[in-house]
PDB file of C-alpha atoms in Angstrom:
ATOM      1  CA  MET L   1      -2.383  15.719   5.008  1.00 82.00           C
ATOM      2  CA  PRO L   2      -0.361  13.055   6.003  1.00 92.00           C
ATOM      3  CA  PHE L   3      -1.412   9.505   4.988  1.00 96.00           C
ATOM      4  CA  ARG L   4      -2.098   6.873   8.732  1.00 94.00           C
ATOM      5  CA  ALA L   5      -3.307   3.447   8.998  1.00 97.00           C
ATOM      6  CA  PRO L   6      -2.760   0.721  11.214  1.00 96.00           C
ATOM      7  CA  HIS L   7       0.331  -1.440   9.678  1.00 97.00           C
ATOM      8  CA  VAL L   8       1.561   1.151   8.043  1.00 98.00           C
ATOM      9  CA  SER L   9       5.410   2.208   8.530  1.00 96.00           C
ATOM     10  CA  PHE L  10       6.522   4.470   6.134  1.00 97.00           C
ATOM     11  CA  VAL L  11       4.740   6.119   2.807  1.00 98.00           C
ATOM     12  CA  SER L  12       6.673   7.699   0.145  1.00 97.00           C
ATOM     13  CA  PHE L  13       5.709   9.306  -3.056  1.00 97.00           C
ATOM     14  CA  ALA L  14       6.453   8.451  -6.500  1.00 98.00           C
ATOM     15  CA  VAL L  15       6.252   9.345 -10.251  1.00 97.00           C
ATOM     16  CA  GLU L  16       5.614   6.729 -13.268  1.00 97.00           C
ATOM     17  CA  VAL L  17       6.650   7.892 -16.431  1.00 97.00           C
ATOM     18  CA  GLN L  18       5.556   6.044 -19.420  1.00 95.00           C
ATOM     19  CA  SER L  19       4.758   6.680 -23.159  1.00 96.00           C
ATOM     20  CA  SER L  20       0.535   7.555 -22.197  1.00 94.00           C
ATOM     21  CA  GLY L  21       1.369   9.179 -19.531  1.00 96.00           C
ATOM     22  CA  VAL L  22       2.246  10.803 -16.186  1.00 96.00           C
ATOM     23  CA  THR L  23       1.122   7.994 -12.502  1.00 97.00           C
ATOM     24  CA  GLN L  24       0.976   9.214  -8.978  1.00 97.00           C
ATOM     25  CA  VAL L  25       1.991   6.564  -6.912  1.00 98.00           C
ATOM     26  CA  MET L  26       1.076   6.631  -2.999  1.00 98.00           C
ATOM     27  CA  ILE L  27       4.320   3.789  -1.802  1.00 98.00           C
ATOM     28  CA  VAL L  28       3.399   2.196   1.324  1.00 98.00           C
ATOM     29  CA  GLU L  29       5.303  -0.212   3.702  1.00 97.00           C
ATOM     30  CA  THR L  30       3.125  -2.501   5.800  1.00 97.00           C
ATOM     31  CA  ASP L  31       4.239  -4.715   8.936  1.00 96.00           C
ATOM     32  CA  LEU L  32       1.635  -7.085   7.117  1.00 97.00           C
ATOM     33  CA  HIS L  33       2.160 -10.390   5.103  1.00 96.00           C
ATOM     34  CA  LEU L  34       1.131 -10.142   1.690  1.00 95.00           C
ATOM     35  CA  ASN L  35       0.975 -13.880   0.368  1.00 94.00           C
ATOM     36  CA  PRO L  36      -2.217 -14.587   0.890  1.00 94.00           C
ATOM     37  CA  ARG L  37      -1.202 -18.284   1.409  1.00 93.00           C
ATOM     38  CA  HIS L  38       0.920 -17.311   4.171  1.00 92.00           C
ATOM     39  CA  PRO L  39       0.085 -18.024   7.478  1.00 92.00           C
ATOM     40  CA  ALA L  40      -0.365 -14.575   9.344  1.00 93.00           C
ATOM     41  CA  TYR L  41      -2.122 -13.431   6.220  1.00 95.00           C
ATOM     42  CA  ASP L  42      -5.075 -11.634   7.250  1.00 97.00           C
ATOM     43  CA  ARG L  43      -7.446 -10.686   4.396  1.00 98.00           C
ATOM     44  CA  LEU L  44      -9.132  -8.507   5.978  1.00 98.00           C
ATOM     45  CA  ALA L  45      -6.344  -6.083   7.446  1.00 98.00           C
ATOM     46  CA  VAL L  46      -5.123  -5.994   4.040  1.00 98.00           C
ATOM     47  CA  THR L  47      -8.354  -5.559   2.739  1.00 98.00           C
ATOM     48  CA  GLN L  48      -8.957  -2.224   4.924  1.00 98.00           C
ATOM     49  CA  LEU L  49      -5.471  -0.690   4.540  1.00 98.00           C
ATOM     50  CA  ILE L  50      -6.064  -0.777   1.116  1.00 98.00           C
ATOM     51  CA  ALA L  51      -9.535   1.076   1.557  1.00 98.00           C
ATOM     52  CA  ALA L  52      -8.087   3.965   3.364  1.00 98.00           C
ATOM     53  CA  ALA L  53      -5.636   4.049   0.435  1.00 98.00           C
ATOM     54  CA  GLU L  54      -7.597   4.034  -2.382  1.00 98.00           C
ATOM     55  CA  ALA L  55      -9.897   7.124  -0.209  1.00 97.00           C
ATOM     56  CA  TYR L  56      -6.596   8.863   0.350  1.00 98.00           C
ATOM     57  CA  THR L  57      -5.378   8.544  -2.729  1.00 98.00           C
ATOM     58  CA  SER L  58      -8.312   9.785  -4.610  1.00 96.00           C
ATOM     59  CA  ALA L  59      -8.816  12.605  -1.883  1.00 97.00           C
ATOM     60  CA  ASN L  60      -5.529  14.084  -1.906  1.00 96.00           C
ATOM     61  CA  VAL L  61      -3.689  13.244  -5.106  1.00 95.00           C
ATOM     62  CA  GLU L  62      -4.182  14.470  -9.028  1.00 94.00           C
ATOM     63  CA  GLY L  63      -4.762  12.365 -12.114  1.00 94.00           C
ATOM     64  CA  PRO L  64      -3.994   9.152 -12.593  1.00 95.00           C
ATOM     65  CA  SER L  65      -2.733   7.697  -9.749  1.00 96.00           C
ATOM     66  CA  SER L  66      -1.864   3.679  -8.612  1.00 97.00           C
ATOM     67  CA  ILE L  67      -0.717   2.237  -4.705  1.00 98.00           C
ATOM     68  CA  ARG L  68       2.567  -0.384  -4.267  1.00 98.00           C
ATOM     69  CA  LEU L  69       2.261  -1.631  -0.694  1.00 97.00           C
ATOM     70  CA  ILE L  70       5.095  -3.023   0.819  1.00 96.00           C
ATOM     71  CA  SER L  71       5.788  -5.969   2.855  1.00 96.00           C
ATOM     72  CA  THR L  72       7.969  -5.204   5.324  1.00 94.00           C
ATOM     73  CA  ARG L  73       8.126  -8.942   7.513  1.00 89.00           C
ATOM     74  CA  SER L  74       9.763 -11.599   6.018  1.00 81.00           C
ATOM     75  CA  GLY L  75       8.925 -15.485   5.830  1.00 71.00           C
ATOM     76  CA  GLU L  76       8.319 -17.950   4.039  1.00 66.00           C
ATOM     77  CA  ILE L  77       5.953 -19.746   2.608  1.00 61.00           C
TER      78      ILE L  77
END
């Protein structure tokens, strides 16, 4: 099942390999600003996106996993 949530433009998956083991990484591109100091930062929207991604990985990813959010927005503080 694909991951769908507001403010998400693209989702991909990667594998991170370290001496401690392998971790599945869900990479989520979003149009949200992720810097809390940016005037357009929306804490509630970011929190909701994180919760949705965590719920998705809990239900769909086996073993250790992590989530990486990447903003597609540019802009200085």
